[in-house]
Short mmCIF file of N, CA and C in Angstrom, two decimals:
data_model
loop_
_atom_site.label_atom_id
_atom_site.label_comp_id
_atom_site.label_asym_id
_atom_site.label_seq_id
_atom_site.Cartn_x
_atom_site.Cartn_y
_atom_site.Cartn_z
N MET A 198 10.99 36.01 -84.12
CA MET A 198 10.74 37.33 -83.56
C MET A 198 12.01 38.17 -83.68
N ARG A 199 11.86 39.38 -84.13
CA ARG A 199 13.01 40.27 -84.27
C ARG A 199 13.55 40.66 -82.91
N LYS A 200 14.85 40.98 -82.88
CA LYS A 200 15.51 41.30 -81.61
C LYS A 200 14.91 42.53 -80.94
N ASP A 201 14.53 43.53 -81.73
CA ASP A 201 13.99 44.75 -81.13
C ASP A 201 12.55 44.59 -80.66
N GLN A 202 11.92 43.43 -80.97
CA GLN A 202 10.56 43.19 -80.54
C GLN A 202 10.49 42.21 -79.37
N ARG A 203 11.65 41.86 -78.82
CA ARG A 203 11.66 40.95 -77.68
C ARG A 203 11.02 41.63 -76.48
N GLY A 204 10.83 40.85 -75.44
CA GLY A 204 10.19 41.35 -74.24
C GLY A 204 10.96 42.49 -73.59
N GLY A 205 10.28 43.17 -72.71
CA GLY A 205 10.85 44.33 -72.06
C GLY A 205 12.04 44.01 -71.17
N ARG A 206 12.07 42.81 -70.59
CA ARG A 206 13.16 42.47 -69.69
C ARG A 206 14.49 42.41 -70.42
N VAL A 207 14.52 41.80 -71.59
CA VAL A 207 15.77 41.72 -72.36
C VAL A 207 16.24 43.12 -72.72
N ASN A 208 15.33 43.98 -73.12
CA ASN A 208 15.70 45.35 -73.46
C ASN A 208 16.24 46.11 -72.26
N ARG A 209 15.63 45.90 -71.09
CA ARG A 209 16.12 46.56 -69.87
C ARG A 209 17.50 46.05 -69.49
N VAL A 210 17.73 44.74 -69.63
CA VAL A 210 19.04 44.16 -69.32
C VAL A 210 20.08 44.68 -70.30
N ASN A 211 19.73 44.77 -71.58
CA ASN A 211 20.66 45.32 -72.58
C ASN A 211 21.07 46.74 -72.20
N SER A 212 20.11 47.55 -71.83
CA SER A 212 20.39 48.93 -71.47
C SER A 212 21.26 49.01 -70.21
N LEU A 213 20.97 48.19 -69.23
CA LEU A 213 21.74 48.19 -67.99
C LEU A 213 23.17 47.71 -68.22
N ILE A 214 23.33 46.65 -69.00
CA ILE A 214 24.67 46.15 -69.29
C ILE A 214 25.47 47.19 -70.08
N ARG A 215 24.82 47.84 -71.01
CA ARG A 215 25.50 48.89 -71.77
C ARG A 215 26.01 49.99 -70.84
N GLN A 216 25.17 50.41 -69.92
CA GLN A 216 25.55 51.47 -68.99
C GLN A 216 26.70 51.02 -68.09
N LEU A 217 26.64 49.80 -67.56
CA LEU A 217 27.68 49.31 -66.65
C LEU A 217 29.01 49.09 -67.36
N VAL A 218 28.96 48.54 -68.58
CA VAL A 218 30.20 48.34 -69.33
C VAL A 218 30.82 49.69 -69.69
N ASP A 219 29.99 50.64 -70.06
CA ASP A 219 30.49 51.98 -70.36
C ASP A 219 31.20 52.58 -69.15
N GLN A 220 30.64 52.41 -67.97
CA GLN A 220 31.29 52.90 -66.75
C GLN A 220 32.62 52.19 -66.51
N GLU A 221 32.67 50.91 -66.80
CA GLU A 221 33.92 50.16 -66.62
C GLU A 221 34.99 50.64 -67.61
N PHE A 222 34.57 50.97 -68.83
CA PHE A 222 35.52 51.51 -69.81
C PHE A 222 36.09 52.84 -69.32
N ILE A 223 35.23 53.67 -68.76
CA ILE A 223 35.67 54.98 -68.28
C ILE A 223 36.63 54.84 -67.10
N ARG A 224 36.34 53.91 -66.19
CA ARG A 224 37.17 53.70 -65.00
C ARG A 224 38.49 53.00 -65.29
N SER A 225 38.59 52.38 -66.43
CA SER A 225 39.77 51.59 -66.76
C SER A 225 41.01 52.46 -66.91
N SER A 226 42.15 51.87 -66.56
CA SER A 226 43.42 52.58 -66.74
C SER A 226 43.99 52.34 -68.14
N ASP A 227 43.34 51.48 -68.90
CA ASP A 227 43.77 51.18 -70.27
C ASP A 227 43.28 52.29 -71.21
N PRO A 228 44.20 53.01 -71.87
CA PRO A 228 43.77 54.11 -72.74
C PRO A 228 42.95 53.65 -73.95
N ILE A 229 43.14 52.42 -74.37
CA ILE A 229 42.34 51.91 -75.50
C ILE A 229 40.88 51.78 -75.08
N LEU A 230 40.65 51.22 -73.89
CA LEU A 230 39.27 51.07 -73.41
C LEU A 230 38.61 52.42 -73.17
N ASN A 231 39.39 53.39 -72.73
CA ASN A 231 38.84 54.72 -72.47
C ASN A 231 38.30 55.37 -73.73
N SER A 232 38.83 55.01 -74.89
CA SER A 232 38.42 55.65 -76.13
C SER A 232 37.32 54.90 -76.88
N LEU A 233 36.85 53.79 -76.35
CA LEU A 233 35.84 52.99 -77.04
C LEU A 233 34.43 53.51 -76.77
N THR A 234 33.55 53.25 -77.73
CA THR A 234 32.15 53.60 -77.61
C THR A 234 31.33 52.33 -77.81
N ILE A 235 30.32 52.16 -77.00
CA ILE A 235 29.47 50.98 -77.12
C ILE A 235 28.34 51.30 -78.09
N ALA A 236 28.27 50.52 -79.17
CA ALA A 236 27.22 50.73 -80.17
C ALA A 236 25.89 50.17 -79.67
N HIS A 237 25.90 48.91 -79.27
CA HIS A 237 24.70 48.30 -78.70
C HIS A 237 25.07 46.98 -78.02
N VAL A 238 24.12 46.45 -77.27
CA VAL A 238 24.30 45.20 -76.55
C VAL A 238 23.19 44.27 -76.99
N ASP A 239 23.53 43.01 -77.22
CA ASP A 239 22.55 42.00 -77.61
C ASP A 239 22.62 40.86 -76.61
N THR A 240 21.56 40.69 -75.82
CA THR A 240 21.49 39.63 -74.83
C THR A 240 20.60 38.52 -75.35
N SER A 241 21.01 37.28 -75.13
CA SER A 241 20.23 36.14 -75.59
C SER A 241 18.91 36.07 -74.80
N PRO A 242 17.88 35.45 -75.37
CA PRO A 242 16.58 35.38 -74.67
C PRO A 242 16.65 34.67 -73.32
N ASP A 243 17.59 33.73 -73.15
CA ASP A 243 17.71 33.03 -71.87
C ASP A 243 18.57 33.79 -70.85
N MET A 244 19.06 34.97 -71.24
CA MET A 244 19.84 35.87 -70.37
C MET A 244 21.18 35.28 -69.92
N LYS A 245 21.71 34.33 -70.69
CA LYS A 245 22.98 33.71 -70.30
C LYS A 245 24.18 34.32 -71.01
N ARG A 246 23.96 34.97 -72.16
CA ARG A 246 25.06 35.54 -72.93
C ARG A 246 24.68 36.94 -73.41
N SER A 247 25.66 37.83 -73.35
CA SER A 247 25.47 39.17 -73.89
C SER A 247 26.66 39.51 -74.77
N THR A 248 26.37 40.01 -75.95
CA THR A 248 27.41 40.45 -76.86
C THR A 248 27.40 41.98 -76.86
N VAL A 249 28.55 42.57 -76.56
CA VAL A 249 28.70 44.01 -76.53
C VAL A 249 29.40 44.42 -77.82
N PHE A 250 28.73 45.21 -78.64
CA PHE A 250 29.29 45.68 -79.90
C PHE A 250 29.95 47.03 -79.66
N VAL A 251 31.22 47.13 -80.02
CA VAL A 251 32.05 48.28 -79.68
C VAL A 251 32.51 48.98 -80.95
N LEU A 252 32.54 50.32 -80.89
CA LEU A 252 33.09 51.14 -81.97
C LEU A 252 34.45 51.66 -81.55
N ALA A 253 35.43 51.49 -82.42
CA ALA A 253 36.78 52.00 -82.16
C ALA A 253 37.18 52.81 -83.38
N MET A 254 37.15 54.10 -83.25
CA MET A 254 37.37 54.97 -84.40
C MET A 254 38.82 55.03 -84.87
N ASP A 255 39.73 55.36 -83.99
CA ASP A 255 41.11 55.60 -84.43
C ASP A 255 42.09 54.53 -83.96
N LYS A 256 41.60 53.39 -83.56
CA LYS A 256 42.48 52.35 -83.02
C LYS A 256 42.54 51.17 -83.98
N LYS A 257 43.67 50.45 -83.90
CA LYS A 257 43.81 49.24 -84.71
C LYS A 257 42.90 48.16 -84.17
N ARG A 258 42.32 47.41 -85.06
CA ARG A 258 41.40 46.33 -84.71
C ARG A 258 42.04 45.32 -83.76
N SER A 259 43.27 44.92 -84.04
CA SER A 259 43.94 43.90 -83.21
C SER A 259 44.22 44.43 -81.81
N ASP A 260 44.61 45.70 -81.70
CA ASP A 260 44.88 46.29 -80.38
C ASP A 260 43.61 46.35 -79.54
N VAL A 261 42.52 46.72 -80.17
CA VAL A 261 41.25 46.82 -79.45
C VAL A 261 40.80 45.45 -78.97
N LEU A 262 40.87 44.45 -79.84
CA LEU A 262 40.44 43.10 -79.45
C LEU A 262 41.33 42.53 -78.36
N ASP A 263 42.64 42.77 -78.43
CA ASP A 263 43.55 42.31 -77.37
C ASP A 263 43.21 42.95 -76.04
N SER A 264 42.97 44.24 -76.05
CA SER A 264 42.65 44.96 -74.82
C SER A 264 41.33 44.47 -74.23
N LEU A 265 40.34 44.26 -75.07
CA LEU A 265 39.05 43.75 -74.59
C LEU A 265 39.20 42.34 -74.02
N PHE A 266 40.00 41.51 -74.67
CA PHE A 266 40.21 40.14 -74.20
C PHE A 266 40.92 40.14 -72.84
N LYS A 267 41.92 41.00 -72.68
CA LYS A 267 42.66 41.07 -71.41
C LYS A 267 41.79 41.55 -70.26
N ASN A 268 40.86 42.44 -70.53
CA ASN A 268 40.05 43.05 -69.48
C ASN A 268 38.66 42.44 -69.31
N ARG A 269 38.32 41.45 -70.11
CA ARG A 269 36.98 40.88 -70.08
C ARG A 269 36.60 40.31 -68.72
N VAL A 270 37.51 39.58 -68.09
CA VAL A 270 37.20 38.94 -66.82
C VAL A 270 36.97 40.00 -65.73
N ARG A 271 37.80 41.02 -65.71
CA ARG A 271 37.64 42.08 -64.72
C ARG A 271 36.31 42.81 -64.92
N ILE A 272 35.99 43.11 -66.16
CA ILE A 272 34.73 43.79 -66.46
C ILE A 272 33.55 42.91 -66.07
N GLN A 273 33.63 41.63 -66.41
CA GLN A 273 32.57 40.67 -66.08
C GLN A 273 32.36 40.60 -64.56
N LYS A 274 33.45 40.55 -63.83
CA LYS A 274 33.39 40.45 -62.37
C LYS A 274 32.75 41.69 -61.76
N ASN A 275 33.16 42.86 -62.21
CA ASN A 275 32.60 44.10 -61.67
C ASN A 275 31.12 44.26 -62.01
N ILE A 276 30.73 43.82 -63.19
CA ILE A 276 29.33 43.92 -63.57
C ILE A 276 28.47 42.95 -62.77
N SER A 277 29.01 41.76 -62.51
CA SER A 277 28.23 40.78 -61.74
C SER A 277 27.96 41.28 -60.33
N LYS A 278 28.85 42.10 -59.78
CA LYS A 278 28.62 42.68 -58.45
C LYS A 278 27.49 43.71 -58.47
N GLN A 279 27.30 44.36 -59.61
CA GLN A 279 26.33 45.45 -59.70
C GLN A 279 24.96 45.02 -60.22
N LEU A 280 24.92 43.91 -60.96
CA LEU A 280 23.64 43.44 -61.49
C LEU A 280 22.87 42.68 -60.41
N ASP A 281 21.60 42.91 -60.33
CA ASP A 281 20.76 42.21 -59.36
C ASP A 281 19.98 41.12 -60.11
N MET A 282 20.73 40.12 -60.56
CA MET A 282 20.13 39.01 -61.31
C MET A 282 20.64 37.69 -60.74
N LYS A 283 19.87 36.64 -60.94
CA LYS A 283 20.29 35.33 -60.46
C LYS A 283 21.57 34.89 -61.15
N PHE A 284 21.61 35.05 -62.48
CA PHE A 284 22.79 34.73 -63.27
C PHE A 284 23.22 35.98 -64.03
N THR A 285 24.50 36.25 -64.02
CA THR A 285 25.02 37.36 -64.81
C THR A 285 25.33 36.83 -66.20
N PRO A 286 24.85 37.50 -67.24
CA PRO A 286 25.17 37.04 -68.60
C PRO A 286 26.67 37.07 -68.85
N LYS A 287 27.16 36.05 -69.53
CA LYS A 287 28.58 36.01 -69.89
C LYS A 287 28.79 37.01 -71.03
N LEU A 288 29.76 37.90 -70.82
CA LEU A 288 30.02 38.95 -71.80
C LEU A 288 30.98 38.49 -72.88
N SER A 289 30.69 38.89 -74.09
CA SER A 289 31.64 38.75 -75.19
C SER A 289 31.64 40.09 -75.93
N PHE A 290 32.79 40.43 -76.48
CA PHE A 290 32.94 41.72 -77.15
C PHE A 290 33.22 41.49 -78.62
N GLU A 291 32.60 42.32 -79.45
CA GLU A 291 32.85 42.30 -80.89
C GLU A 291 32.92 43.74 -81.39
N LEU A 292 33.71 43.93 -82.42
CA LEU A 292 33.73 45.24 -83.06
C LEU A 292 32.48 45.36 -83.92
N ASP A 293 31.84 46.50 -83.86
CA ASP A 293 30.60 46.72 -84.59
C ASP A 293 30.88 46.80 -86.09
N PRO A 294 30.26 45.95 -86.88
CA PRO A 294 30.53 45.95 -88.33
C PRO A 294 29.95 47.16 -89.05
N VAL A 295 29.09 47.92 -88.41
CA VAL A 295 28.47 49.08 -89.05
C VAL A 295 29.52 50.11 -89.44
N ALA A 296 30.52 50.31 -88.58
CA ALA A 296 31.56 51.29 -88.88
C ALA A 296 32.36 50.87 -90.12
N ASP A 297 32.67 49.58 -90.21
CA ASP A 297 33.41 49.09 -91.39
C ASP A 297 32.58 49.26 -92.65
N ASN A 298 31.30 48.94 -92.56
CA ASN A 298 30.42 49.08 -93.73
C ASN A 298 30.29 50.55 -94.15
N ALA A 299 30.21 51.44 -93.18
CA ALA A 299 30.11 52.87 -93.50
C ALA A 299 31.38 53.36 -94.19
N GLU A 300 32.52 52.87 -93.73
CA GLU A 300 33.79 53.25 -94.35
C GLU A 300 33.85 52.78 -95.80
N LYS A 301 33.40 51.55 -96.05
CA LYS A 301 33.39 51.02 -97.41
C LYS A 301 32.46 51.83 -98.31
N LEU A 302 31.28 52.17 -97.77
CA LEU A 302 30.34 52.96 -98.56
C LEU A 302 30.89 54.34 -98.88
N ASN A 303 31.56 54.95 -97.91
CA ASN A 303 32.16 56.27 -98.15
C ASN A 303 33.21 56.21 -99.24
N SER A 304 34.02 55.16 -99.25
CA SER A 304 35.05 55.06 -100.29
C SER A 304 34.41 54.81 -101.66
N ILE A 305 33.32 54.06 -101.70
CA ILE A 305 32.61 53.83 -102.97
C ILE A 305 32.03 55.14 -103.48
N PHE A 306 31.39 55.89 -102.57
CA PHE A 306 30.80 57.18 -102.97
C PHE A 306 31.86 58.15 -103.44
N ASN A 307 33.02 58.14 -102.80
CA ASN A 307 34.11 59.02 -103.22
C ASN A 307 34.62 58.67 -104.61
N THR A 308 34.73 57.37 -104.91
CA THR A 308 35.19 56.99 -106.24
C THR A 308 34.15 57.34 -107.30
N ILE A 309 32.87 57.20 -106.96
CA ILE A 309 31.81 57.57 -107.90
C ILE A 309 31.80 59.07 -108.12
N GLY A 310 32.00 59.83 -107.04
CA GLY A 310 32.00 61.28 -107.14
C GLY A 310 33.18 61.82 -107.96
N ASN A 311 34.30 61.11 -107.96
CA ASN A 311 35.47 61.53 -108.71
C ASN A 311 35.37 61.23 -110.19
N GLU A 312 34.46 60.37 -110.56
CA GLU A 312 34.34 60.01 -111.99
C GLU A 312 33.46 60.95 -112.75
#
């Protein structure tokens, strides 16, 4: 079954986690987290793990991953207080590969256009 065809509960949890993580990014004193955008959230069918895909436009990949790693526990803790679920999904953060792929495609198109 495709991820977008899963049951309504997983989709609602994805949306709620996205909203709560976004609020945590805004409240953070870390300027790197303040500039991040959440592309999408993918929660496992058993609701035990959620992967948050993040877009970082003008930041170095290593700086973004370090900042997310340092703040993961705090974000997880604050979200668990706000979620009304028996178990809070364990959060993991990844940089969204779509931005990298778009950058590669743009450079390919530019080289084709110059020829």
